[in-house]
């Protein structure tokens, strides 16, 4: 199955039918909920009660509902009207906006305590109209987002990177816009369970307060595979040396010649320093 | 959309940068709806410094909502003030209408409570 962002731009891909399918699919809803919870965990918000958050690419409100449950006050934006209509029908408590994040955010500086984004960023990397547009759009997005966040706030993006080049492009542009941080990978060794979270920090809350990149889940079992392969190679080597036979060595040739002479065979060549000499490969 | 988020909005059209004009966005032909919400005083007090009070005053006057002119000295103890603030910014929803930018003239339409923030090609 090809990647959705290669099929059509998001506002066309998520039409009424697709939007309804996406939202009513219990498997998708469960995965989205799990990823939202993990993103909120990575936000590392304090304990001082509800915060004012931004949900980038809120879609039909699957992630927004999780924010509602925690009591946060949030605003969300999406480019697909069909998805937003479903969110409005679900009566999510957040403020919804029909917006193209590639055109930039329109918020005053320091508005939000944090931002999350679930399964969205890969859509921004596509050139729906022109060649160099994705870079410009990413730049516009990250620079305006940086300003709209409180100092020390985080932006957590769960997304599906197409390849390393895409990751590099996104991170390069984010860094240029002032963000620090990096990529956190959960369960990096499993093809199915693997999830990537881009964790960006918008400056520091207080000068000198360094922010540490959170650790990915399931990253402790990474080293077990190597010891097994080492021992297999060793047995192979031992096997090879023991398989080498006695036949064809010089001493064996002399022994066989002696046997022939004893048996009375005529014409056995005399032994000399050339008997059993190593010949050139062409023989 | 609630008034708290409207207070944070500014026009993001290219070259529309005059801070006096691009914020706050002026409402036109709006339909309001009051929806009850749970009040959280900690949240209100934390958001107070972030809210632009003159802009909020101006907007609430346009919508005929009562709000004190200035923030009291000790907001966390002023029950009446907190309740008025909560009703104004978290329980007042704009359902229909539009928002105008005095700087560039762009009109952001609001349908079913969702503002349309999409910009035209020349405004990016």
Tab-separated table of N, CA and C in Angstrom, chain A residues 119-236:
chain	number	residue	atom	x	y	z
A	119	UNK	N	0.673	12.067	13.688
A	119	UNK	CA	0.598	11.565	12.304
A	119	UNK	C	0.361	12.654	11.265
A	120	UNK	N	1.080	13.783	11.403
A	120	UNK	CA	0.808	14.915	10.509
A	120	UNK	C	2.015	15.372	9.693
A	121	UNK	N	3.184	15.420	10.326
A	121	UNK	CA	4.325	16.104	9.731
A	121	UNK	C	4.719	15.591	8.343
A	122	UNK	N	4.504	14.301	8.085
A	122	UNK	CA	4.911	13.781	6.774
A	122	UNK	C	4.083	14.414	5.655
A	123	UNK	N	2.869	14.880	5.970
A	123	UNK	CA	2.038	15.529	4.964
A	123	UNK	C	2.634	16.869	4.523
A	124	UNK	N	3.389	17.499	5.420
A	124	UNK	CA	3.930	18.822	5.112
A	124	UNK	C	5.131	18.737	4.184
A	125	UNK	N	5.697	17.526	4.019
A	125	UNK	CA	6.914	17.401	3.232
A	125	UNK	C	6.640	17.218	1.755
A	126	UNK	N	5.373	17.130	1.402
A	126	UNK	CA	5.044	16.842	0.013
A	126	UNK	C	4.902	18.077	-0.844
A	127	UNK	N	5.420	17.991	-2.049
A	127	UNK	CA	5.298	19.101	-2.979
A	127	UNK	C	3.996	18.932	-3.731
A	128	UNK	N	2.903	19.481	-3.155
A	128	UNK	CA	1.618	19.346	-3.840
A	128	UNK	C	1.537	20.292	-5.028
A	129	UNK	N	2.277	21.398	-4.945
A	129	UNK	CA	2.209	22.335	-6.065
A	129	UNK	C	3.557	22.589	-6.735
A	130	UNK	N	4.552	23.089	-5.975
A	130	UNK	CA	5.811	23.399	-6.659
A	130	UNK	C	7.034	22.721	-6.020
A	131	UNK	N	8.195	22.746	-6.683
A	131	UNK	CA	9.428	22.081	-6.253
A	131	UNK	C	9.923	22.470	-4.869
A	132	UNK	N	10.325	23.731	-4.703
A	132	UNK	CA	10.970	24.115	-3.452
A	132	UNK	C	9.966	24.548	-2.396
A	133	UNK	N	8.688	24.349	-2.653
A	133	UNK	CA	7.672	24.772	-1.700
A	133	UNK	C	7.759	24.077	-0.348
A	134	UNK	N	7.984	22.730	-0.322
A	134	UNK	CA	8.006	22.063	0.995
A	134	UNK	C	8.967	22.703	1.969
A	135	UNK	N	10.195	23.077	1.524
A	135	UNK	CA	11.163	23.676	2.433
A	135	UNK	C	10.659	25.004	2.956
A	136	UNK	N	10.092	25.792	2.056
A	136	UNK	CA	9.600	27.107	2.465
A	136	UNK	C	8.449	26.967	3.451
A	137	UNK	N	7.566	26.004	3.157
A	137	UNK	CA	6.412	25.793	4.027
A	137	UNK	C	6.851	25.313	5.394
A	138	UNK	N	7.812	24.354	5.429
A	138	UNK	CA	8.326	23.860	6.703
A	138	UNK	C	8.942	25.006	7.495
A	139	UNK	N	9.672	25.876	6.804
A	139	UNK	CA	10.310	27.005	7.479
A	139	UNK	C	9.260	27.945	8.065
A	140	UNK	N	8.255	28.247	7.273
A	140	UNK	CA	7.186	29.142	7.735
A	140	UNK	C	6.483	28.529	8.958
A	141	UNK	N	6.258	27.219	8.877
A	141	UNK	CA	5.579	26.515	9.960
A	141	UNK	C	6.405	26.552	11.239
A	142	UNK	N	7.665	26.129	11.162
A	142	UNK	CA	8.477	26.030	12.373
A	142	UNK	C	8.792	27.399	12.967
A	143	UNK	N	9.032	28.400	12.124
A	143	UNK	CA	9.378	29.712	12.688
A	143	UNK	C	8.185	30.325	13.408
A	144	UNK	N	6.998	30.215	12.831
A	144	UNK	CA	5.824	30.790	13.501
A	144	UNK	C	5.438	29.968	14.724
A	145	UNK	N	5.644	28.654	14.641
A	145	UNK	CA	5.344	27.809	15.810
A	145	UNK	C	6.271	28.154	16.972
A	146	UNK	N	7.550	28.335	16.668
A	146	UNK	CA	8.529	28.671	17.704
A	146	UNK	C	8.084	29.911	18.473
A	147	UNK	N	7.624	30.913	17.727
A	147	UNK	CA	7.211	32.151	18.379
A	147	UNK	C	5.952	31.960	19.216
A	148	UNK	N	5.068	31.111	18.762
A	148	UNK	CA	3.787	30.987	19.457
A	148	UNK	C	3.890	30.184	20.746
A	149	UNK	N	5.062	29.565	21.001
A	149	UNK	CA	5.226	28.766	22.211
A	149	UNK	C	5.869	29.579	23.322
A	150	UNK	N	5.514	29.258	24.571
A	150	UNK	CA	6.168	29.873	25.724
A	150	UNK	C	7.630	29.428	25.731
A	151	UNK	N	8.526	30.254	26.332
A	151	UNK	CA	9.932	29.848	26.414
A	151	UNK	C	10.022	28.598	27.279
A	152	UNK	N	10.735	27.576	26.804
A	152	UNK	CA	10.873	26.335	27.555
A	152	UNK	C	9.785	25.324	27.228
A	153	UNK	N	8.820	25.710	26.407
A	153	UNK	CA	7.745	24.779	26.054
A	153	UNK	C	8.246	23.785	25.006
A	154	UNK	N	7.532	22.662	24.881
A	154	UNK	CA	7.938	21.640	23.923
A	154	UNK	C	6.879	21.450	22.849
A	155	UNK	N	7.363	20.967	21.706
A	155	UNK	CA	6.450	20.573	20.635
A	155	UNK	C	6.797	19.129	20.290
A	156	UNK	N	5.829	18.214	20.417
A	156	UNK	CA	6.088	16.795	20.171
A	156	UNK	C	5.335	16.375	18.914
A	157	UNK	N	6.086	15.871	17.933
A	157	UNK	CA	5.469	15.460	16.676
A	157	UNK	C	5.624	13.960	16.494
A	158	UNK	N	4.500	13.189	16.563
A	158	UNK	CA	4.575	11.802	16.144
A	158	UNK	C	4.326	11.809	14.642
A	159	UNK	N	5.244	11.214	13.883
A	159	UNK	CA	4.993	11.201	12.435
A	159	UNK	C	5.623	9.955	11.819
A	160	UNK	N	5.359	9.741	10.539
A	160	UNK	CA	5.866	8.567	9.817
A	160	UNK	C	6.879	9.032	8.775
A	161	UNK	N	8.171	9.070	9.139
A	161	UNK	CA	9.161	9.549	8.175
A	161	UNK	C	9.318	8.577	7.021
A	162	UNK	N	9.448	9.116	5.823
A	162	UNK	CA	9.591	8.288	4.636
A	162	UNK	C	10.988	7.698	4.555
A	163	UNK	N	11.998	8.510	4.851
A	163	UNK	CA	13.385	8.061	4.806
A	163	UNK	C	14.250	9.002	5.631
A	164	UNK	N	15.549	8.665	5.737
A	164	UNK	CA	16.459	9.470	6.555
A	164	UNK	C	16.589	10.886	6.030
A	165	UNK	N	16.538	11.023	4.694
A	165	UNK	CA	16.690	12.350	4.096
A	165	UNK	C	15.590	13.285	4.573
A	166	UNK	N	14.379	12.737	4.668
A	166	UNK	CA	13.246	13.554	5.101
A	166	UNK	C	13.439	13.992	6.555
A	167	UNK	N	13.895	13.046	7.395
A	167	UNK	CA	14.144	13.375	8.798
A	167	UNK	C	15.169	14.495	8.898
A	168	UNK	N	16.249	14.354	8.089
A	168	UNK	CA	17.310	15.369	8.126
A	168	UNK	C	16.787	16.734	7.714
A	169	UNK	N	15.954	16.745	6.663
A	169	UNK	CA	15.419	18.018	6.185
A	169	UNK	C	14.565	18.683	7.255
A	170	UNK	N	13.671	17.894	7.857
A	170	UNK	CA	12.774	18.448	8.872
A	170	UNK	C	13.571	18.981	10.048
A	171	UNK	N	14.519	18.166	10.549
A	171	UNK	CA	15.272	18.591	11.728
A	171	UNK	C	16.149	19.786	11.419
A	172	UNK	N	16.749	19.809	10.217
A	172	UNK	CA	17.589	20.936	9.843
A	172	UNK	C	16.814	22.245	9.865
A	173	UNK	N	15.620	22.218	9.283
A	173	UNK	CA	14.812	23.436	9.226
A	173	UNK	C	14.338	23.833	10.621
A	174	UNK	N	13.953	22.853	11.422
A	174	UNK	CA	13.495	23.166	12.784
A	174	UNK	C	14.609	23.822	13.590
A	175	UNK	N	15.839	23.300	13.463
A	175	UNK	CA	16.957	23.873	14.193
A	175	UNK	C	17.235	25.300	13.749
A	176	UNK	N	17.098	25.510	12.419
A	176	UNK	CA	17.347	26.860	11.890
A	176	UNK	C	16.343	27.861	12.463
A	177	UNK	N	15.157	27.378	12.786
A	177	UNK	CA	14.124	28.270	13.303
A	177	UNK	C	14.243	28.478	14.798
A	178	UNK	N	15.280	27.893	15.419
A	178	UNK	CA	15.523	28.154	16.822
A	178	UNK	C	15.232	26.993	17.752
A	179	UNK	N	14.649	25.921	17.247
A	179	UNK	CA	14.337	24.794	18.112
A	179	UNK	C	15.592	23.988	18.440
A	180	UNK	N	15.598	23.378	19.635
A	180	UNK	CA	16.601	22.358	19.963
A	180	UNK	C	15.825	21.078	20.211
A	181	UNK	N	16.554	19.977	20.399
A	181	UNK	CA	15.863	18.719	20.653
A	181	UNK	C	16.324	17.652	19.696
A	182	UNK	N	15.482	16.674	19.434
A	182	UNK	CA	15.886	15.590	18.536
A	182	UNK	C	14.780	14.586	18.353
A	183	UNK	N	15.156	13.445	17.766
A	183	UNK	CA	14.192	12.400	17.446
A	183	UNK	C	14.226	11.317	18.514
A	184	UNK	N	13.062	10.946	19.040
A	184	UNK	CA	12.966	9.844	19.984
A	184	UNK	C	12.268	8.700	19.276
A	185	UNK	N	12.883	7.512	19.313
A	185	UNK	CA	12.282	6.368	18.635
A	185	UNK	C	11.839	5.343	19.673
A	186	UNK	N	10.566	4.969	19.656
A	186	UNK	CA	10.079	3.913	20.536
A	186	UNK	C	10.142	2.590	19.794
A	187	UNK	N	10.627	1.546	20.479
A	187	UNK	CA	10.737	0.203	19.892
A	187	UNK	C	11.428	0.255	18.531
A	188	UNK	N	12.666	0.744	18.481
A	188	UNK	CA	13.320	0.971	17.190
A	188	UNK	C	13.576	-0.297	16.392
A	189	UNK	N	13.636	-1.469	17.070
A	189	UNK	CA	13.986	-2.683	16.353
A	189	UNK	C	12.799	-3.410	15.752
A	190	UNK	N	11.588	-3.021	16.139
A	190	UNK	CA	10.414	-3.703	15.611
A	190	UNK	C	9.838	-2.908	14.454
A	191	UNK	N	9.675	-3.526	13.297
A	191	UNK	CA	9.164	-2.801	12.131
A	191	UNK	C	7.724	-2.343	12.353
A	192	UNK	N	6.938	-3.155	13.067
A	192	UNK	CA	5.527	-2.809	13.235
A	192	UNK	C	5.325	-1.820	14.375
A	193	UNK	N	6.006	-2.067	15.515
A	193	UNK	CA	5.722	-1.244	16.697
A	193	UNK	C	6.486	0.066	16.700
A	194	UNK	N	7.434	0.216	15.777
A	194	UNK	CA	8.309	1.383	15.772
A	194	UNK	C	7.532	2.680	15.577
A	195	UNK	N	7.798	3.673	16.454
A	195	UNK	CA	7.133	4.979	16.340
A	195	UNK	C	8.174	6.068	16.552
A	196	UNK	N	8.058	7.120	15.750
A	196	UNK	CA	9.023	8.213	15.864
A	196	UNK	C	8.360	9.464	16.401
A	197	UNK	N	9.005	10.097	17.381
A	197	UNK	CA	8.502	11.349	17.949
A	197	UNK	C	9.592	12.398	17.830
A	198	UNK	N	9.298	13.449	17.086
A	198	UNK	CA	10.240	14.562	17.003
A	198	UNK	C	9.971	15.458	18.203
A	199	UNK	N	10.939	15.574	19.116
A	199	UNK	CA	10.765	16.381	20.325
A	199	UNK	C	11.535	17.669	20.177
A	200	UNK	N	10.824	18.783	20.073
A	200	UNK	CA	11.479	20.067	19.895
A	200	UNK	C	11.269	20.940	21.123
A	201	UNK	N	12.328	21.627	21.538
A	201	UNK	CA	12.245	22.513	22.691
A	201	UNK	C	12.336	23.954	22.203
A	202	UNK	N	11.382	24.787	22.633
A	202	UNK	CA	11.407	26.194	22.226
A	202	UNK	C	12.150	26.983	23.279
A	203	UNK	N	13.471	26.933	23.226
A	203	UNK	CA	14.266	27.705	24.173
A	203	UNK	C	14.221	27.114	25.562
A	204	UNK	N	14.633	27.901	26.551
A	204	UNK	CA	14.671	27.438	27.935
A	204	UNK	C	13.767	28.305	28.782
A	205	UNK	N	13.142	27.653	29.776
A	205	UNK	CA	12.240	28.404	30.659
A	205	UNK	C	13.030	29.406	31.486
A	206	UNK	N	14.220	28.965	31.944
A	206	UNK	CA	15.096	29.874	32.690
A	206	UNK	C	16.490	29.726	32.095
A	207	UNK	N	17.299	30.770	32.067
A	207	UNK	CA	18.618	30.651	31.429
A	207	UNK	C	19.465	29.578	32.100
A	208	UNK	N	20.128	28.774	31.300
A	208	UNK	CA	20.996	27.743	31.837
A	208	UNK	C	20.273	26.459	32.149
A	209	UNK	N	18.979	26.429	31.977
A	209	UNK	CA	18.224	25.211	32.302
A	209	UNK	C	18.196	24.323	31.072
A	210	UNK	N	19.056	23.303	31.036
A	210	UNK	CA	19.160	22.485	29.831
A	210	UNK	C	18.049	21.443	29.809
A	211	UNK	N	17.502	21.198	28.631
A	211	UNK	CA	16.446	20.207	28.508
A	211	UNK	C	17.037	18.923	27.949
A	212	UNK	N	16.730	17.791	28.586
A	212	UNK	CA	17.254	16.511	28.113
A	212	UNK	C	16.261	15.817	27.207
A	213	UNK	N	16.774	15.187	26.156
A	213	UNK	CA	15.916	14.444	25.252
A	213	UNK	C	15.426	13.181	25.949
A	214	UNK	N	14.103	12.945	25.990
A	214	UNK	CA	13.607	11.737	26.661
A	214	UNK	C	14.089	10.472	25.965
A	215	UNK	N	14.114	9.351	26.721
A	215	UNK	CA	14.605	8.099	26.168
A	215	UNK	C	13.463	7.355	25.494
A	216	UNK	N	13.760	6.712	24.375
A	216	UNK	CA	12.721	5.970	23.670
A	216	UNK	C	12.389	4.685	24.395
A	217	UNK	N	11.161	4.181	24.214
A	217	UNK	CA	10.768	2.927	24.844
A	217	UNK	C	11.405	1.762	24.098
A	218	UNK	N	11.641	0.659	24.808
A	218	UNK	CA	12.123	-0.565	24.164
A	218	UNK	C	13.502	-0.434	23.584
A	219	UNK	N	14.307	0.519	24.060
A	219	UNK	CA	15.629	0.691	23.466
A	219	UNK	C	16.694	-0.053	24.242
A	220	UNK	N	16.314	-0.783	25.334
A	220	UNK	CA	17.327	-1.499	26.122
A	220	UNK	C	17.683	-2.846	25.538
A	221	UNK	N	16.772	-3.451	24.758
A	221	UNK	CA	17.039	-4.797	24.236
A	221	UNK	C	17.773	-4.765	22.918
A	222	UNK	N	18.468	-3.693	22.601
A	222	UNK	CA	19.033	-3.534	21.257
A	222	UNK	C	20.235	-4.432	21.005
A	223	UNK	N	21.008	-4.827	22.067
A	223	UNK	CA	22.313	-5.449	21.805
A	223	UNK	C	22.320	-6.961	21.790
A	224	UNK	N	21.189	-7.635	21.933
A	224	UNK	CA	21.219	-9.088	22.102
A	224	UNK	C	21.562	-9.870	20.849
A	225	UNK	N	21.343	-9.340	19.675
A	225	UNK	CA	21.508	-10.129	18.452
A	225	UNK	C	22.952	-10.486	18.134
A	226	UNK	N	23.933	-9.683	18.521
A	226	UNK	CA	25.306	-9.791	18.000
A	226	UNK	C	26.040	-11.018	18.526
A	227	UNK	N	25.939	-11.364	19.794
A	227	UNK	CA	26.688	-12.484	20.364
A	227	UNK	C	26.391	-13.778	19.621
A	228	UNK	N	25.182	-14.008	19.259
A	228	UNK	CA	24.781	-15.231	18.564
A	228	UNK	C	25.507	-15.361	17.230
A	229	UNK	N	25.541	-14.336	16.432
A	229	UNK	CA	26.174	-14.410	15.113
A	229	UNK	C	27.679	-14.637	15.246
A	230	UNK	N	28.312	-14.076	16.270
A	230	UNK	CA	29.745	-14.293	16.474
A	230	UNK	C	30.050	-15.775	16.641
A	231	UNK	N	29.307	-16.460	17.486
A	231	UNK	CA	29.629	-17.856	17.764
A	231	UNK	C	29.401	-18.721	16.538
A	232	UNK	N	28.462	-18.363	15.692
A	232	UNK	CA	28.236	-19.156	14.481
A	232	UNK	C	29.458	-19.083	13.581
A	233	UNK	N	30.061	-17.939	13.446
A	233	UNK	CA	31.232	-17.795	12.576
A	233	UNK	C	32.381	-18.638	13.112
A	234	UNK	N	32.531	-18.643	14.452
A	234	UNK	CA	33.635	-19.391	15.034
A	234	UNK	C	33.534	-20.872	14.713
A	235	UNK	N	32.337	-21.469	14.851
A	235	UNK	CA	32.209	-22.902	14.552
A	235	UNK	C	32.497	-23.168	13.087
A	236	UNK	N	32.137	-22.252	12.254
A	236	UNK	CA	32.408	-22.447	10.828
A	236	UNK	C	33.894	-22.564	10.579
